[in-house]
């Protein structure tokens, strides 16, 4: 038990044909809720900090928090930095004990994306830290990164093959029709594209971003076609934490005691995570 690499969990997921859920966290209660669900379901789980979360929670604090929560719940936990556009920040994550990082240079030209990703792979390799990178542009707003509708670009399978071979990344984030944030219309996933990428890269776990609001049957189909990590952030941030805090602090049950609200957040986050774990097929796959 303790912090493990994403690669470790991804290799098991490829063999087992399931996906590992990846949940964003922005606070301690948020992280505890994720760990509680993982422990109850005996599921592997990836806890993802963001660049802004890293700044708010503190770069040492966030790692110690993850180590402590993994020990308290007796679980393996992947501590991942999500969508990082700053290579110096990624290096600090690696130095401080993150077990997985995502370099996001997907908005740059292909060659620059390759160059940045190679730099991160080289640095992370010294510590055995897993690297995820994105090719194509997933739309919507993630943390402080905004991709407008006109800039969405689906991942090209041939480029994906070249990208993975050239950079040596462990996991590939693909743009196949999901968006960050809440959906304005029903999402339409490009399933043949997922299969085409998976056919060329059968040993590279594919990552689906923008999981909030995607119908569960679409998750299952994406997993059947080679997706091994699915990111869910907005649902936890808005419904799991924010709405629960607002209702909690206004509830007479809380009796002006923040611990009561913490418990509500932990339980709400855990219930959202448990439901998603069921869809991923990752229940009982921990260890
Ligand atoms: Zn994302």
CSV table of C-alpha atoms and ligand atoms in Angstrom, one decimal:
chain,number,residue,atom,x,y,z
A,1,UNK,CA,0.0,0.0,0.0
A,2,UNK,CA,1.1,3.6,-0.6
A,3,UNK,CA,1.8,5.5,-3.8
A,4,UNK,CA,2.3,3.4,-7.0
A,5,UNK,CA,3.0,4.4,-10.6
A,6,UNK,CA,0.3,4.8,-13.1
A,7,UNK,CA,2.2,2.4,-15.4
A,8,UNK,CA,1.8,-0.4,-12.8
A,9,UNK,CA,-1.9,0.0,-12.8
A,10,UNK,CA,-2.2,0.5,-16.6
A,11,UNK,CA,-0.3,-2.7,-17.3
A,12,UNK,CA,-2.8,-4.7,-15.1
A,13,UNK,CA,-5.7,-2.9,-16.8
A,14,UNK,CA,-4.5,-3.8,-20.3
A,15,UNK,CA,-4.3,-7.5,-19.2
A,16,UNK,CA,-7.7,-7.4,-17.4
A,17,UNK,CA,-9.5,-5.4,-20.1
A,18,UNK,CA,-10.9,-2.7,-17.7
A,19,UNK,CA,-10.2,1.0,-17.1
A,20,UNK,CA,-8.8,2.7,-14.0
A,21,UNK,CA,-10.8,5.7,-12.9
A,22,UNK,CA,-8.9,8.9,-12.6
A,23,UNK,CA,-10.5,11.5,-10.3
A,24,UNK,CA,-9.4,15.1,-9.8
A,25,UNK,CA,-9.1,16.4,-6.3
A,26,UNK,CA,-8.9,20.0,-5.0
A,27,UNK,CA,-8.9,19.5,-1.2
A,28,UNK,CA,-8.3,17.0,1.5
A,29,UNK,CA,-11.9,16.0,1.9
A,30,UNK,CA,-12.1,15.5,-1.9
A,31,UNK,CA,-9.1,13.1,-1.8
A,32,UNK,CA,-10.4,11.2,1.3
A,33,UNK,CA,-13.7,10.6,-0.5
A,34,UNK,CA,-11.8,9.1,-3.5
A,35,UNK,CA,-9.7,6.8,-1.2
A,36,UNK,CA,-12.8,5.7,0.7
A,37,UNK,CA,-14.5,4.5,-2.5
A,38,UNK,CA,-11.3,2.8,-3.7
A,39,UNK,CA,-11.0,1.0,-0.3
A,40,UNK,CA,-14.6,-0.1,-0.2
A,41,UNK,CA,-14.6,-1.3,-3.9
A,42,UNK,CA,-11.0,-2.7,-3.7
A,43,UNK,CA,-10.4,-0.7,-6.9
A,44,UNK,CA,-7.2,0.8,-8.2
A,45,UNK,CA,-7.6,4.6,-8.4
A,46,UNK,CA,-5.7,7.6,-9.8
A,47,UNK,CA,-5.9,10.8,-7.8
A,48,UNK,CA,-5.2,13.8,-10.0
A,49,UNK,CA,-4.0,17.2,-8.9
A,50,UNK,CA,-4.1,20.1,-11.3
A,51,UNK,CA,-1.7,23.0,-11.7
A,52,UNK,CA,-4.0,25.4,-9.8
A,53,UNK,CA,-4.7,22.7,-7.1
A,54,UNK,CA,-0.9,22.2,-6.8
A,55,UNK,CA,-0.5,25.9,-6.0
A,56,UNK,CA,-3.4,26.0,-3.6
A,57,UNK,CA,-2.7,22.8,-1.7
A,58,UNK,CA,1.1,23.2,-1.7
A,59,UNK,CA,3.6,21.2,-3.6
A,60,UNK,CA,4.9,19.2,-0.6
A,61,UNK,CA,1.5,19.1,1.2
A,62,UNK,CA,-0.2,17.5,-1.7
A,63,UNK,CA,2.2,14.6,-1.8
A,64,UNK,CA,2.2,14.1,2.0
A,65,UNK,CA,-1.7,14.2,1.9
A,66,UNK,CA,-1.8,11.5,-0.7
A,67,UNK,CA,0.7,9.3,1.1
A,68,UNK,CA,-1.2,9.8,4.4
A,69,UNK,CA,-4.6,9.0,2.9
A,70,UNK,CA,-3.3,5.9,1.1
A,71,UNK,CA,-1.9,4.7,4.5
A,72,UNK,CA,-5.1,5.5,6.4
A,73,UNK,CA,-7.2,3.6,3.9
A,74,UNK,CA,-4.7,0.8,3.2
A,75,UNK,CA,-4.8,1.3,-0.5
A,76,UNK,CA,-2.4,1.7,-3.5
A,77,UNK,CA,-2.9,5.2,-4.9
A,78,UNK,CA,-1.5,6.8,-8.1
A,79,UNK,CA,-0.7,10.5,-7.5
A,80,UNK,CA,-0.9,12.1,-10.9
A,81,UNK,CA,-0.4,15.7,-12.2
A,82,UNK,CA,-3.1,16.4,-14.7
A,83,UNK,CA,-2.7,18.7,-17.8
A,84,UNK,CA,0.6,20.4,-16.8
A,85,UNK,CA,1.8,22.9,-19.4
A,86,UNK,CA,4.8,23.9,-17.3
A,87,UNK,CA,7.9,21.6,-17.5
A,88,UNK,CA,9.5,23.2,-14.4
A,89,UNK,CA,6.4,22.4,-12.4
A,90,UNK,CA,6.4,18.8,-13.7
A,91,UNK,CA,10.0,18.5,-12.6
A,92,UNK,CA,9.0,19.6,-9.1
A,93,UNK,CA,6.2,17.1,-9.1
A,94,UNK,CA,8.6,14.3,-10.0
A,95,UNK,CA,11.2,15.5,-7.4
A,96,UNK,CA,8.6,15.7,-4.7
A,97,UNK,CA,7.1,12.3,-5.1
A,98,UNK,CA,4.3,12.3,-7.7
A,99,UNK,CA,4.2,8.9,-9.3
A,100,UNK,CA,2.7,10.0,-12.6
A,101,UNK,CA,2.6,13.3,-14.7
A,102,UNK,CA,0.8,14.6,-17.7
A,103,UNK,CA,2.7,17.0,-20.0
A,104,UNK,CA,0.1,18.9,-22.0
A,105,UNK,CA,1.7,20.7,-25.0
A,106,UNK,CA,-1.2,19.6,-27.2
A,107,UNK,CA,-2.0,23.2,-28.2
A,108,UNK,CA,1.5,23.6,-29.7
A,109,UNK,CA,2.7,22.4,-33.1
A,110,UNK,CA,3.3,18.7,-33.4
A,111,UNK,CA,7.1,19.0,-33.3
A,112,UNK,CA,7.0,21.2,-30.2
A,113,UNK,CA,4.6,18.8,-28.5
A,114,UNK,CA,7.1,16.0,-29.3
A,115,UNK,CA,10.0,18.0,-28.0
A,116,UNK,CA,8.4,19.0,-24.7
A,117,UNK,CA,7.1,15.4,-24.2
A,118,UNK,CA,10.6,14.0,-24.8
A,119,UNK,CA,12.1,16.3,-22.2
A,120,UNK,CA,9.5,15.2,-19.6
A,121,UNK,CA,10.0,11.5,-20.5
A,122,UNK,CA,13.8,11.8,-20.1
A,123,UNK,CA,13.4,13.5,-16.7
A,124,UNK,CA,10.7,11.2,-15.3
A,125,UNK,CA,12.6,8.1,-16.4
A,126,UNK,CA,15.3,8.7,-13.8
A,127,UNK,CA,12.6,8.3,-11.1
A,128,UNK,CA,10.5,5.7,-12.8
A,129,UNK,CA,7.6,8.1,-12.9
A,130,UNK,CA,4.8,7.5,-15.5
A,131,UNK,CA,4.3,10.0,-18.3
A,132,UNK,CA,1.0,10.8,-20.1
A,133,UNK,CA,0.8,13.2,-23.0
A,134,UNK,CA,-2.0,14.4,-25.3
A,135,UNK,CA,-2.2,14.5,-29.0
A,136,UNK,CA,-5.1,16.4,-30.6
A,137,UNK,CA,-7.2,18.9,-28.7
A,138,UNK,CA,-9.9,17.8,-26.2
A,139,UNK,CA,-12.4,20.7,-26.1
A,140,UNK,CA,-13.8,22.7,-23.2
A,141,UNK,CA,-12.2,24.1,-20.1
A,142,UNK,CA,-9.9,22.2,-17.8
A,143,UNK,CA,-8.4,24.1,-14.9
A,144,UNK,CA,-7.2,27.3,-16.6
A,145,UNK,CA,-6.8,25.8,-20.1
A,146,UNK,CA,-9.6,26.6,-22.5
A,147,UNK,CA,-10.0,25.0,-25.9
A,148,UNK,CA,-12.9,26.6,-27.9
A,149,UNK,CA,-15.1,24.5,-30.2
A,150,UNK,CA,-13.3,25.7,-33.4
A,151,UNK,CA,-9.9,24.4,-32.0
A,152,UNK,CA,-11.0,20.9,-31.2
A,153,UNK,CA,-8.9,18.5,-33.2
A,154,UNK,CA,-9.4,14.7,-33.1
A,155,UNK,CA,-6.3,12.5,-32.7
A,156,UNK,CA,-5.0,11.1,-36.0
A,157,UNK,CA,-4.1,7.4,-35.6
A,158,UNK,CA,-0.9,7.5,-37.7
A,159,UNK,CA,0.3,10.6,-35.9
A,160,UNK,CA,-0.5,8.8,-32.6
A,161,UNK,CA,1.8,5.9,-33.6
A,162,UNK,CA,4.6,8.2,-34.5
A,163,UNK,CA,4.1,10.3,-31.3
A,164,UNK,CA,4.3,7.3,-29.0
A,165,UNK,CA,7.2,5.8,-30.8
A,166,UNK,CA,9.2,9.0,-30.9
A,167,UNK,CA,8.5,10.2,-27.3
A,168,UNK,CA,8.4,6.9,-25.5
A,169,UNK,CA,5.4,8.0,-23.3
A,170,UNK,CA,3.5,5.4,-21.2
A,171,UNK,CA,0.0,6.6,-21.8
A,172,UNK,CA,-1.7,8.6,-24.6
A,173,UNK,CA,-4.5,11.0,-24.1
A,174,UNK,CA,-6.7,11.0,-27.2
A,175,UNK,CA,-9.2,13.5,-28.5
A,176,UNK,CA,-12.2,11.5,-29.7
A,177,UNK,CA,-15.2,13.6,-29.0
A,178,UNK,CA,-15.3,14.2,-25.3
A,179,UNK,CA,-14.9,17.7,-23.8
A,180,UNK,CA,-13.9,19.1,-20.4
A,181,UNK,CA,-16.6,20.6,-18.3
A,182,UNK,CA,-20.4,19.9,-18.7
A,183,UNK,CA,-21.7,19.0,-22.1
A,184,UNK,CA,-23.9,21.4,-24.0
A,185,UNK,CA,-25.3,18.6,-26.1
A,186,UNK,CA,-25.0,14.8,-25.9
A,187,UNK,CA,-21.4,13.8,-26.5
A,188,UNK,CA,-20.7,11.8,-29.6
A,189,UNK,CA,-17.6,9.6,-29.3
A,190,UNK,CA,-15.7,8.5,-32.3
A,191,UNK,CA,-15.5,4.8,-31.5
A,192,UNK,CA,-13.9,3.7,-34.8
A,193,UNK,CA,-11.1,6.2,-34.1
A,194,UNK,CA,-10.4,4.7,-30.7
A,195,UNK,CA,-10.2,1.2,-32.3
A,196,UNK,CA,-7.9,2.5,-35.1
A,197,UNK,CA,-5.5,4.0,-32.5
A,198,UNK,CA,-5.6,0.9,-30.3
A,199,UNK,CA,-4.9,-1.3,-33.3
A,200,UNK,CA,-1.7,0.5,-34.0
A,201,UNK,CA,-0.8,0.9,-30.3
A,202,UNK,CA,-2.2,-2.2,-28.6
A,203,UNK,CA,0.2,-1.9,-25.6
A,204,UNK,CA,-0.3,1.8,-25.0
A,205,UNK,CA,-3.0,2.6,-22.6
A,206,UNK,CA,-5.4,5.2,-24.1
A,207,UNK,CA,-6.8,8.0,-21.8
A,208,UNK,CA,-10.2,9.5,-22.2
A,209,UNK,CA,-10.5,13.0,-20.8
A,210,UNK,CA,-13.8,14.9,-20.1
A,211,UNK,CA,-15.6,11.9,-18.5
A,212,UNK,CA,-18.3,14.0,-16.7
A,213,UNK,CA,-21.6,13.5,-18.4
A,214,UNK,CA,-20.6,10.8,-20.8
A,215,UNK,CA,-23.3,8.0,-20.9
A,216,UNK,CA,-22.1,4.9,-19.0
A,217,UNK,CA,-22.7,2.7,-22.1
A,218,UNK,CA,-20.3,4.9,-24.0
A,219,UNK,CA,-17.7,4.4,-21.3
A,220,UNK,CA,-18.1,0.6,-21.6
A,221,UNK,CA,-17.8,0.8,-25.4
A,222,UNK,CA,-14.7,2.9,-25.1
A,223,UNK,CA,-13.1,0.5,-22.6
A,224,UNK,CA,-13.9,-2.5,-25.0
A,225,UNK,CA,-12.0,-0.6,-27.7
A,226,UNK,CA,-8.8,0.1,-25.6
A,227,UNK,CA,-9.4,3.0,-23.3
A,228,UNK,CA,-7.7,2.2,-20.0
A,229,UNK,CA,-8.0,5.4,-18.0
A,230,UNK,CA,-11.0,7.7,-17.8
A,231,UNK,CA,-10.8,11.1,-16.2
A,232,UNK,CA,-13.6,12.5,-14.2
A,233,UNK,CA,-13.2,16.0,-12.6
A,234,UNK,CA,-16.1,18.3,-13.1
A,235,UNK,CA,-18.7,16.1,-11.5
A,236,UNK,CA,-16.6,15.8,-8.3
A,237,UNK,CA,-15.6,19.5,-8.3
A,238,UNK,CA,-19.1,20.8,-8.8
A,239,UNK,CA,-21.5,18.2,-7.4
A,240,UNK,CA,-19.2,16.3,-5.1
A,241,UNK,CA,-17.5,19.2,-3.3
A,242,UNK,CA,-18.9,22.6,-4.1
A,243,UNK,CA,-22.7,21.9,-4.0
A,244,UNK,CA,-22.2,19.7,-1.0
A,245,UNK,CA,-20.3,22.4,0.9
A,246,UNK,CA,-22.9,25.0,0.1
A,247,UNK,CA,-25.8,22.8,1.2
A,248,UNK,CA,-23.8,21.5,4.2
A,249,UNK,CA,-22.8,24.9,5.5
A,250,UNK,CA,-26.5,26.0,5.2
A,251,UNK,CA,-27.8,22.9,6.8
A,252,UNK,CA,-29.0,23.0,10.4
A,253,UNK,CA,-27.5,19.5,10.8
A,254,UNK,CA,-24.0,21.0,10.5
A,255,UNK,CA,-24.5,23.1,13.6
A,256,UNK,CA,-21.7,25.4,12.5
A,257,UNK,CA,-19.2,22.5,12.7
A,258,UNK,CA,-17.0,22.2,9.7
A,259,UNK,CA,-16.3,18.6,10.5
A,260,UNK,CA,-19.9,17.7,9.8
A,261,UNK,CA,-19.5,19.3,6.3
A,262,UNK,CA,-16.2,17.5,5.7
A,263,UNK,CA,-18.0,14.2,6.4
A,264,UNK,CA,-20.8,15.2,3.9
A,265,UNK,CA,-18.2,15.9,1.2
A,266,UNK,CA,-16.3,12.7,1.8
A,267,UNK,CA,-19.5,10.6,1.6
A,268,UNK,CA,-20.8,12.4,-1.5
A,269,UNK,CA,-17.4,12.2,-3.3
A,270,UNK,CA,-17.2,8.5,-2.3
A,271,UNK,CA,-20.6,7.7,-3.7
A,272,UNK,CA,-19.9,9.4,-7.1
A,273,UNK,CA,-16.5,7.6,-7.3
A,274,UNK,CA,-18.1,4.2,-6.4
A,275,UNK,CA,-20.7,4.5,-9.2
A,276,UNK,CA,-17.9,5.3,-11.7
A,277,UNK,CA,-15.7,2.4,-10.4
A,278,UNK,CA,-18.7,0.1,-11.2
A,279,UNK,CA,-18.7,1.2,-14.8
A,280,UNK,CA,-14.9,1.0,-15.2
A,281,UNK,CA,-15.0,-2.7,-14.3
A,282,UNK,CA,-12.1,-2.0,-11.8
A,283,UNK,CA,-13.9,-3.3,-8.7
A,284,UNK,CA,-11.8,-5.9,-6.9
A,285,UNK,CA,-8.7,-5.2,-9.1
A,286,UNK,CA,-6.6,-3.5,-6.4
A,287,UNK,CA,-3.3,-5.0,-5.3
B,1,LIG,ZN1,-8.4,16.5,-19.2
